[in-house]
Short mmCIF file of C-alpha atoms and ligand atoms in Angstrom, two decimals:
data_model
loop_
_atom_site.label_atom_id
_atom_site.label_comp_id
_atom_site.label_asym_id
_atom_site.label_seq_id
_atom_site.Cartn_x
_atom_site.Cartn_y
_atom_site.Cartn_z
CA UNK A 1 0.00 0.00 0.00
CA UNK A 2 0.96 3.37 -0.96
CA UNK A 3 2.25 5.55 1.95
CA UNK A 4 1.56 9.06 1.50
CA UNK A 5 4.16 9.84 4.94
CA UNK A 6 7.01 8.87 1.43
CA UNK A 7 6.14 11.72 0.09
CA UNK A 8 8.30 14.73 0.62
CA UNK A 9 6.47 18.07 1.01
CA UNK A 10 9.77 20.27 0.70
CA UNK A 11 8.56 23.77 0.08
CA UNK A 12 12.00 25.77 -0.90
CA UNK A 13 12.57 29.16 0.40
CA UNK A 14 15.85 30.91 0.76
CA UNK A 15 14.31 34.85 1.14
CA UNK A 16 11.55 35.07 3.52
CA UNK A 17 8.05 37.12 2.69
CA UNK A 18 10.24 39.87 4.64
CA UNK A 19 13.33 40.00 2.45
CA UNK A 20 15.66 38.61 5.21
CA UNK A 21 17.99 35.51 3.78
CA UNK A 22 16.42 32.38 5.58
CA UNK A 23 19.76 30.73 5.17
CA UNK A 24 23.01 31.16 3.93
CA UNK A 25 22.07 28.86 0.73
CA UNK A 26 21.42 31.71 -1.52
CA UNK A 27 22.62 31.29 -4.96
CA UNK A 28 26.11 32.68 -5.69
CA UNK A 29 25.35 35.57 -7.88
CA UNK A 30 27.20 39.20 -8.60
CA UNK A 31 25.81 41.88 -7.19
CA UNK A 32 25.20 42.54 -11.71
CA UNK A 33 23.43 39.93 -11.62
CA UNK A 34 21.06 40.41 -8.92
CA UNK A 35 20.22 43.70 -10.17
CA UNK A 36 19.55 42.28 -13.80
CA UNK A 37 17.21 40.40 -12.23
CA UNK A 38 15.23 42.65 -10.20
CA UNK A 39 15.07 45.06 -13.28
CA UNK A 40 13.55 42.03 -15.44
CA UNK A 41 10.83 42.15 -12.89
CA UNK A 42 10.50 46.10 -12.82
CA UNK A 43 10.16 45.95 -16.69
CA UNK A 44 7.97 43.00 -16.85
CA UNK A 45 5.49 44.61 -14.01
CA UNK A 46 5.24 47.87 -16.55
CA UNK A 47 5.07 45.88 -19.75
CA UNK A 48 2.22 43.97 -18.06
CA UNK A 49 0.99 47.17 -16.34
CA UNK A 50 0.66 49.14 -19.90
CA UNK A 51 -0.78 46.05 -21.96
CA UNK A 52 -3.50 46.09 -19.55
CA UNK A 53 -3.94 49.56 -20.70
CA UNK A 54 -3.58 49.20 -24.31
CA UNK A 55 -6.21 46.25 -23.95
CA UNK A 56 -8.69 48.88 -22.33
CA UNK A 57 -8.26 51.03 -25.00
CA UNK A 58 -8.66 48.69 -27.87
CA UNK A 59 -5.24 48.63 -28.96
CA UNK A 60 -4.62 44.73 -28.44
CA UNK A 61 -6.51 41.78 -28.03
CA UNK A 62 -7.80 39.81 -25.16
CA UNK A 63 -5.03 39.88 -22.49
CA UNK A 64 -3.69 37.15 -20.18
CA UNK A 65 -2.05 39.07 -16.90
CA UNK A 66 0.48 38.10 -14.94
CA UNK A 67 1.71 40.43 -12.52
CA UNK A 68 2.29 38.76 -9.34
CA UNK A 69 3.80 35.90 -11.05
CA UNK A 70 7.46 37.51 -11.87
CA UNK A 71 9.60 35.85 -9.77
CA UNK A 72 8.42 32.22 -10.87
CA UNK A 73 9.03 33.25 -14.66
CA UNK A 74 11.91 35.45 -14.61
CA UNK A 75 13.85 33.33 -12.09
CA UNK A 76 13.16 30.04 -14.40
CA UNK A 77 13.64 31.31 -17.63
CA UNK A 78 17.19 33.62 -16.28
CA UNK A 79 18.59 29.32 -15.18
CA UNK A 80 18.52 28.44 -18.93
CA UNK A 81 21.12 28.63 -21.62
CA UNK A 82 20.37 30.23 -24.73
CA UNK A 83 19.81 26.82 -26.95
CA UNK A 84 17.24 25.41 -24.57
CA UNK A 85 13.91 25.06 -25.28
CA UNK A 86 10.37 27.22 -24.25
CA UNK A 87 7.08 25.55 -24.33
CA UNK A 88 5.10 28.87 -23.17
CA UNK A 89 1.50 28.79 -22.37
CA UNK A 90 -0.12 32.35 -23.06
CA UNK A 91 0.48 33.68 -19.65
CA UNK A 92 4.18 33.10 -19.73
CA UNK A 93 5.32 35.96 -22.35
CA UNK A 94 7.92 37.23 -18.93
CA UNK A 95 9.75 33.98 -19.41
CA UNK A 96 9.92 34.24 -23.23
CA UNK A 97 11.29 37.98 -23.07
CA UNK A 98 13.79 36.51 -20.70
CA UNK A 99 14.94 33.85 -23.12
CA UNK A 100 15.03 36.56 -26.30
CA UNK A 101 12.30 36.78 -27.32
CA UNK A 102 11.58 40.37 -28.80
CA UNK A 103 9.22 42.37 -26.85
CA UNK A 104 7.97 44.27 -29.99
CA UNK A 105 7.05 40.53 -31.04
CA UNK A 106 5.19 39.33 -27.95
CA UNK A 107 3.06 43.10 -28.71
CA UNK A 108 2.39 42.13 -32.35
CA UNK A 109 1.18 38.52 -30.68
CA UNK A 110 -0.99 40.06 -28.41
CA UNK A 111 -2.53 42.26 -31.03
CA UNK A 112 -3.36 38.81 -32.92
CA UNK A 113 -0.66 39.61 -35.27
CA UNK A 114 0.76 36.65 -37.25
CA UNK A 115 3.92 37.99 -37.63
CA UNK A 116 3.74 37.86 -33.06
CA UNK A 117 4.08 34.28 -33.31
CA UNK A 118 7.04 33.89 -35.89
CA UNK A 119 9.81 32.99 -33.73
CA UNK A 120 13.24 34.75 -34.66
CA UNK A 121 15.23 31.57 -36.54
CA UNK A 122 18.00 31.56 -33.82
CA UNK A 123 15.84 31.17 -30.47
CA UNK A 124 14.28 27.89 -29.09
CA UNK A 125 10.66 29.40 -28.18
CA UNK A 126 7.84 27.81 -29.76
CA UNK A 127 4.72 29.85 -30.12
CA UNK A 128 2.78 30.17 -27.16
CA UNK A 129 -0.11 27.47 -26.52
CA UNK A 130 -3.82 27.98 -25.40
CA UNK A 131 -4.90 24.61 -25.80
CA UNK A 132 -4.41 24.09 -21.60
CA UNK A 133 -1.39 21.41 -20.92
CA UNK A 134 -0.97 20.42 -24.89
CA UNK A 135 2.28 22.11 -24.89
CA UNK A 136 3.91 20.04 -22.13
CA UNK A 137 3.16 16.88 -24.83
CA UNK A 138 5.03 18.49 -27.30
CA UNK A 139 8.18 19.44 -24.79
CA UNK A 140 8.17 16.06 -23.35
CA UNK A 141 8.60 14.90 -27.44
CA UNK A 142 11.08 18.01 -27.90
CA UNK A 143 13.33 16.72 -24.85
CA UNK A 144 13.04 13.17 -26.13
CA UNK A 145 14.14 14.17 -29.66
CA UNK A 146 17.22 16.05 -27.60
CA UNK A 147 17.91 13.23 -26.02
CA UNK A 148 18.56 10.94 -29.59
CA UNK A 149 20.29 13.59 -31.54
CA UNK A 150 23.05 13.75 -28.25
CA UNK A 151 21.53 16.97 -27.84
CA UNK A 152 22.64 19.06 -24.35
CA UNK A 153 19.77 20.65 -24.95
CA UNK A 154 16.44 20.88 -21.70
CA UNK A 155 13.24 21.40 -22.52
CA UNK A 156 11.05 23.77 -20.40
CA UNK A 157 7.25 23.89 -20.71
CA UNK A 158 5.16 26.44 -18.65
CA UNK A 159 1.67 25.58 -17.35
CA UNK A 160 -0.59 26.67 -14.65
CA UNK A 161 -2.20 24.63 -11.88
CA UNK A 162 -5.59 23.77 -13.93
CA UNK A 163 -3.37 22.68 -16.34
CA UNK A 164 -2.36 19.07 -14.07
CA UNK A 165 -5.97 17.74 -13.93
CA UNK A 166 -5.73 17.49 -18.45
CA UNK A 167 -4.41 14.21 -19.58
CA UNK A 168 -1.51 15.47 -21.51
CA UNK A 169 -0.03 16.45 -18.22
CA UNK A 170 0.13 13.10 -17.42
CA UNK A 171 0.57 11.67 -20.64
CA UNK A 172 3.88 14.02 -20.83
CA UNK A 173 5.05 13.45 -17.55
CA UNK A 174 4.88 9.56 -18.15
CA UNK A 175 6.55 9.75 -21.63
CA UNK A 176 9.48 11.78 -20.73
CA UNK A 177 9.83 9.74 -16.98
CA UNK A 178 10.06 6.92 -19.33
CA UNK A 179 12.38 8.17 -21.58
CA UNK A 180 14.40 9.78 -18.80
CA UNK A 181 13.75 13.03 -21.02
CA UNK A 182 15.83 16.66 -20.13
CA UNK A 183 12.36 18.23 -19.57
CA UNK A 184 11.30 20.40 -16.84
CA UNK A 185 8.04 20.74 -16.22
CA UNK A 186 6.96 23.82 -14.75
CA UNK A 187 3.87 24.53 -12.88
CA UNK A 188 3.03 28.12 -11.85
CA UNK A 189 0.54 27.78 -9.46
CA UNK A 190 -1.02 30.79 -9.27
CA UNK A 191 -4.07 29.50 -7.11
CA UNK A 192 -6.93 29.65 -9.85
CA UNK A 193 -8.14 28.10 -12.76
CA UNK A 194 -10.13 31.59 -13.79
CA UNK A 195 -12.63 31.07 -11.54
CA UNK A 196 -11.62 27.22 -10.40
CA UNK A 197 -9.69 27.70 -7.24
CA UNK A 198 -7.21 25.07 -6.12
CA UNK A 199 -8.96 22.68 -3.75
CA UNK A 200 -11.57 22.38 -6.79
CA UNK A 201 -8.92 21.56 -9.02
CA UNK A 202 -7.14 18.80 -6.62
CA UNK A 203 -6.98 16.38 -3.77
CA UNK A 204 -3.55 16.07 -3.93
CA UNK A 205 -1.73 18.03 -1.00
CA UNK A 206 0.81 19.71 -3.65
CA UNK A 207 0.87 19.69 -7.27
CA UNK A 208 4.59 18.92 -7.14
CA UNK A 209 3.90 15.36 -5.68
CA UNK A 210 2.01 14.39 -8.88
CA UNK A 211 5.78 13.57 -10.31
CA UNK A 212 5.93 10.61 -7.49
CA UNK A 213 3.42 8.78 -9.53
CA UNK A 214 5.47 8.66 -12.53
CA UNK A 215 8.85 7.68 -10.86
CA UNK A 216 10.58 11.46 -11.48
CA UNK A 217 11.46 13.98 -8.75
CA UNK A 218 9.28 16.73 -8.10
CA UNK A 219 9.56 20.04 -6.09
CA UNK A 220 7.60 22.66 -4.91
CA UNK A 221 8.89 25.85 -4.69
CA UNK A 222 7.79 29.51 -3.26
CA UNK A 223 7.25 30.93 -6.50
CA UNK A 224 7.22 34.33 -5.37
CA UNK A 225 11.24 33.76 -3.98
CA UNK A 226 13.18 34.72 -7.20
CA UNK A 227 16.39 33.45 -5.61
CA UNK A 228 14.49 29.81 -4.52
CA UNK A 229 12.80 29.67 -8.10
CA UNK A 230 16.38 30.48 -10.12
CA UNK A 231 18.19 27.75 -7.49
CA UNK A 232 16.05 25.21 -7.84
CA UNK A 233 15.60 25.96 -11.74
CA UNK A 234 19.63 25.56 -11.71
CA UNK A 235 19.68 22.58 -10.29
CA UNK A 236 16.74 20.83 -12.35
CA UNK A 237 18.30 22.09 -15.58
CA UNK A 238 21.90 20.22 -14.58
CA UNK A 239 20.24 17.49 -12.83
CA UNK A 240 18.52 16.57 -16.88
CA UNK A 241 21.75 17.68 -18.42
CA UNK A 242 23.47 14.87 -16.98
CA UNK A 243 20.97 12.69 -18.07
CA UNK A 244 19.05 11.78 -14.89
CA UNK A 245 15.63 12.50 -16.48
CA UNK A 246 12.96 15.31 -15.93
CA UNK A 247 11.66 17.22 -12.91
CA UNK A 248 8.63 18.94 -12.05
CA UNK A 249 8.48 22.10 -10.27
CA UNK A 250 5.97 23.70 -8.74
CA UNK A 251 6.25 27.16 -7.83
CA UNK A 252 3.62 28.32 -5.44
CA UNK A 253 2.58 32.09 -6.59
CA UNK A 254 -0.56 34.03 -6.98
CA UNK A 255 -2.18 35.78 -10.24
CA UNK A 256 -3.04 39.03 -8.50
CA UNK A 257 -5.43 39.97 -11.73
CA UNK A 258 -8.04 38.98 -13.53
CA UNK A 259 -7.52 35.82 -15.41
CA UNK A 260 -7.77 37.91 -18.60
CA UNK A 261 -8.86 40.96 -19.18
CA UNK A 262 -12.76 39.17 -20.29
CA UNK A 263 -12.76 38.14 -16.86
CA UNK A 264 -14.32 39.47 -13.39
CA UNK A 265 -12.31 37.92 -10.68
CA UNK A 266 -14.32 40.12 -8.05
CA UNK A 267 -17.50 37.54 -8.66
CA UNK A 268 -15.75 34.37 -7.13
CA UNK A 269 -12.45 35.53 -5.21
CA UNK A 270 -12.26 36.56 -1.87
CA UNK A 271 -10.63 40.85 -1.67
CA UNK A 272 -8.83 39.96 1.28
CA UNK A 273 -6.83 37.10 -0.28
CA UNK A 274 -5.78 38.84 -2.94
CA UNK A 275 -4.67 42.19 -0.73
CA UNK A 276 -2.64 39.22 1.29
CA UNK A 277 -1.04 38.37 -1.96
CA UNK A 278 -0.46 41.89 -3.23
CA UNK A 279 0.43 43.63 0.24
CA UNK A 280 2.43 41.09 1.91
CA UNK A 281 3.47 38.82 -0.68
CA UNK A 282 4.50 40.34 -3.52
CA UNK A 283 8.02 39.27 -5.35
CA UNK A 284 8.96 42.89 -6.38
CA UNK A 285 8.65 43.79 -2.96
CA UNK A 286 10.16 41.22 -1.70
CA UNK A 287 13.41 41.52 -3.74
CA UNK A 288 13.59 45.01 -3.61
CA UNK A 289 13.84 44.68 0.65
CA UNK A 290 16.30 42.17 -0.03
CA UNK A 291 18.69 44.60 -2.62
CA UNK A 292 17.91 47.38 -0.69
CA UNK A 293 19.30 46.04 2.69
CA UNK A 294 22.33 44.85 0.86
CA UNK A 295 22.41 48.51 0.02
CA UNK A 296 22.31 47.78 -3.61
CA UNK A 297 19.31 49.51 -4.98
CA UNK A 298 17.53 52.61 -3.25
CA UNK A 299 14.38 54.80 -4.66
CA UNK A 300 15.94 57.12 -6.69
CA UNK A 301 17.32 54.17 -8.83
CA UNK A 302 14.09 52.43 -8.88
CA UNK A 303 12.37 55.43 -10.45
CA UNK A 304 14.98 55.93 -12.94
CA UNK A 305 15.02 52.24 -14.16
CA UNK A 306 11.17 52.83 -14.23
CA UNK A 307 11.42 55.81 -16.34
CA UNK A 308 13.68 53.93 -18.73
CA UNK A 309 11.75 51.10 -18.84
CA UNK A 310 8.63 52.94 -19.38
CA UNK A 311 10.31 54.51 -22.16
CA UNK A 312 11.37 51.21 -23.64
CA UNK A 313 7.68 49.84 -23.52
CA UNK A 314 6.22 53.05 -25.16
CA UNK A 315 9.33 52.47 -28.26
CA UNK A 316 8.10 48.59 -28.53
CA UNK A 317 4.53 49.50 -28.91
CA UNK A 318 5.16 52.32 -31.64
CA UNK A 319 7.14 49.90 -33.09
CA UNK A 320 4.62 47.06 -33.21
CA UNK A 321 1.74 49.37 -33.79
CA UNK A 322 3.41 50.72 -37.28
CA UNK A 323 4.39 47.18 -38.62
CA UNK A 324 1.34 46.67 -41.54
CA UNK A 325 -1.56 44.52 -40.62
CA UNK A 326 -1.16 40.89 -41.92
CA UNK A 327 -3.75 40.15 -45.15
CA UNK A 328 -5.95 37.65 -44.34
CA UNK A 329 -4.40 35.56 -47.02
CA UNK A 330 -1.56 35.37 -45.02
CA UNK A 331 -3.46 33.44 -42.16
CA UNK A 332 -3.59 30.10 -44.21
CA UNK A 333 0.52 30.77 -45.56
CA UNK A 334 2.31 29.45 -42.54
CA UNK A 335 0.01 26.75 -41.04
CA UNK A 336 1.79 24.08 -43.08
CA UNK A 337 5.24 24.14 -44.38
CA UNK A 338 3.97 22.99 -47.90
CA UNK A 339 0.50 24.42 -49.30
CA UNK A 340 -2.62 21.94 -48.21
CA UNK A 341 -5.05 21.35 -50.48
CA UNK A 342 -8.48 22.06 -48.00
CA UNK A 343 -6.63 24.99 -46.88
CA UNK A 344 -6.05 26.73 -50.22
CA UNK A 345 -9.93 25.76 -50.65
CA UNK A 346 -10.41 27.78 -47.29
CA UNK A 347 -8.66 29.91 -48.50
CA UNK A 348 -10.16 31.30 -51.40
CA UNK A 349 -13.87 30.55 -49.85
CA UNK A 350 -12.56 33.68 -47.50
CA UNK A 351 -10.90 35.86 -50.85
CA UNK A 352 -14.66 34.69 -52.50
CA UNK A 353 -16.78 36.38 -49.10
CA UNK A 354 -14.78 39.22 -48.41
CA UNK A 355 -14.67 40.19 -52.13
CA UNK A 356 -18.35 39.81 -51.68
CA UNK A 357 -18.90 41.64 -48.87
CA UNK A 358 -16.67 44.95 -50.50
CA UNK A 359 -19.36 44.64 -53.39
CA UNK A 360 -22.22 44.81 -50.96
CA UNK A 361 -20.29 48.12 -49.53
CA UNK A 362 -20.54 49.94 -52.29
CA UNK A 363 -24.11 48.60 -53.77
C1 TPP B 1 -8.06 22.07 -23.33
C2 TPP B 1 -8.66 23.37 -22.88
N1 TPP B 1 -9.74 23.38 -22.07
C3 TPP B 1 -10.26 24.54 -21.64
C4 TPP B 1 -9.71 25.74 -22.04
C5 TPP B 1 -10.31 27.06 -21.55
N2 TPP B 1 -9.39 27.68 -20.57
C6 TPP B 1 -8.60 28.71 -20.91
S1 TPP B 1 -7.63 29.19 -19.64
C7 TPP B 1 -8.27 28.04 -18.59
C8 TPP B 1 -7.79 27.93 -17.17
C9 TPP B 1 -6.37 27.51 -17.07
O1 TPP B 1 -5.91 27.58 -15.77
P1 TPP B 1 -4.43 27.20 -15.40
O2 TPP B 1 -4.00 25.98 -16.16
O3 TPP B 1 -4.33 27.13 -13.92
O4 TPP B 1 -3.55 28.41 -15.97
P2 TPP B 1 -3.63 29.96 -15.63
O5 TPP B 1 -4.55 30.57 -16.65
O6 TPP B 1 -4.13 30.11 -14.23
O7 TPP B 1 -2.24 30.48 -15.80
C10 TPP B 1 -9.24 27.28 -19.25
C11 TPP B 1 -10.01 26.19 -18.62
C12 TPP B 1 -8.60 25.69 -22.90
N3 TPP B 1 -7.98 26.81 -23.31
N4 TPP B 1 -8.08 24.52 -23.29
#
């Protein structure tokens, strides 16, 4: 009989929810380094801060938030080398910025711009999935392919908490355990499902303990520690680069918005969770007490990296907003490598109706 007392609840946590160093286990990192990574998480709280805004004034699409969730996403995506591999789900575009990917790309995306899903030929990203958990399926085969070409190469996929009750977050996990795959799944469990919340979603006492079932390690991490999150990243990424198979992580965080911005999170969540997550747990915050006791950042330098990076946003959005609307041919160009027969069909059904619908505008 299965013992559940075998299964280890570690919950990883070098900085507490004060800033203070639990332990002296911190990652070695320059001072550089630890202000790089504090200013990712500035500029990713603006950029998600001013989409919000652009969304509200019609400027881009629906919008997936996800301030709150820094630390999990910037401290993951910082542990990886350039040639590794991204599996994002829509809510992970901090992660992807980390890794290369061009912020006036990730505003074309959200604009429902092709041309916001074409990643740049030199960067392992693949376009961001919102088919919930599919993309860890096509990591787990990414890692595996790694694997037989000799490849050094992990394999990251993003994924929220709803995501672990789909099959292909099992079906993943069990492939790449069996294949002793360089994959690392990542959960950011941000608490809710939209309007789902955890308990709903599972019986198990961490989502991180799923991985026992399927013979791989897993680990659960506070997600809203940016030191704990890039450590234990670190070590998951060497742990599958010496070929002793994949990990999960789950980092324990909060999405302090809506789920989108089509979504009313005041009808099912509770105000004074979410002011316990904004006021007392929030990673900026946390970081900055942590920099700012090691006397390396103060307020007049976190209002002048704001006003650059404010000024940095605004540039990316011009940019995006003057690059030329795709045609609507162009939708059916790049779904297959090769034209496909029902979609040149589609194709011209759509040149047929629109060409229709300009007659009817001027009859
Ligand atoms: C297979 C599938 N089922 C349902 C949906 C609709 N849907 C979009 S987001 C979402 C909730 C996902 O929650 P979670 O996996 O926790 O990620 P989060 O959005 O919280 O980051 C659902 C059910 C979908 N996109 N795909």
């Amino acid at each position: 009989m299965f013992d559940e007392n075998d299964l280890k609840h570690e919950f990883v946590q070098l900085l507490s929810e004060d800033g203070i160093v639990k332990n002296e286990g911190i990652p070695q990192l320059s001072n550089e380094t630890l202000i790089e990574l504090y200013e990712w998480m500035v500029k990713m709280r603006l950029f998600d801060e001013k989409m919000l805004r652009l969304q509200r004034q019609g400027r881009i699409g629906t919008y997936a938030p996800f301030s709150g969730q820094e630390a999990a996403q910037i401290g993951s995506a910082f542990a990886l080398e350039k040639d590794d591999w991204i599996f994002p789900s829509y809510r992970e575009l901090a992660a992807m910025m980390v890794h290369g990917y061009p912020m006036k790309q990730i505003i074309l995306y959200t604009m429902g711009n092709l041309k916001g899903s074409q990643t740049p030929k030199d960067l392992n990203v693949f376009p961001v999935q919102i088919i919930i958990a599919a993309q860890t399926l096509h990591a787990a085969g990414c890692a595996i392919a790694s694997k037989l070409k000799g490849e050094k190469h992990v394999t990251v996929s993003y994924f929220g908490d709803g995501a672990t009750s789909q099959g292909d977050f099992h079906e993943a996990l069990n492939i790449a355990s069996v294949n002793k795959a360089p994959a690392i799944f990542f959960c950011s469990n941000n608490h809710w499902a939209i309007s789902v919340p955890l308990q709903k979603q599972t019986a198990s006492k961490t989502i991180a303990q799923k991985a026992v079932a399927y013979g791989m390690k897993g680990i659960q991490v506070d997600g809203n520690d940016i030191l704990a999150v890039y450590q234990v990243m670190k070590d998951a990424v060497e742990q599958c680069r010496n070929g002793e198979g994949p990990i999960l992580i789950e980092a324990v965080t909060y999405r302090q918005g809506p789920h989108t911005t089509a979504d009313d999170p005041t009808r099912y969540r509770n105000d004074d969770e979410v002011k316990d997550w904004i006021e007392r747990r929030d990673p900026l915050k946390r970081f900055y007490t942590f920099l700012q006791k090691k006397g390396l950042i103060d307020e007049g330098y976190e209002s002048e990296i704001k006003k650059k990076f404010t000024e940095d946003i605004d540039r990316a959005v011009a940019e995006a907003e003057a690059v030329a609307q795709p045609t609507t041919d162009e939708a059916f160009d790049y779904v297959y490598d090769k034209p496909h027969k029902l979609l040149a069909e589609q194709k011209r059904e759509v040149q047929r109706f629109l060409a229709a619908k300009e007659g009817n505008g001027h009859g």
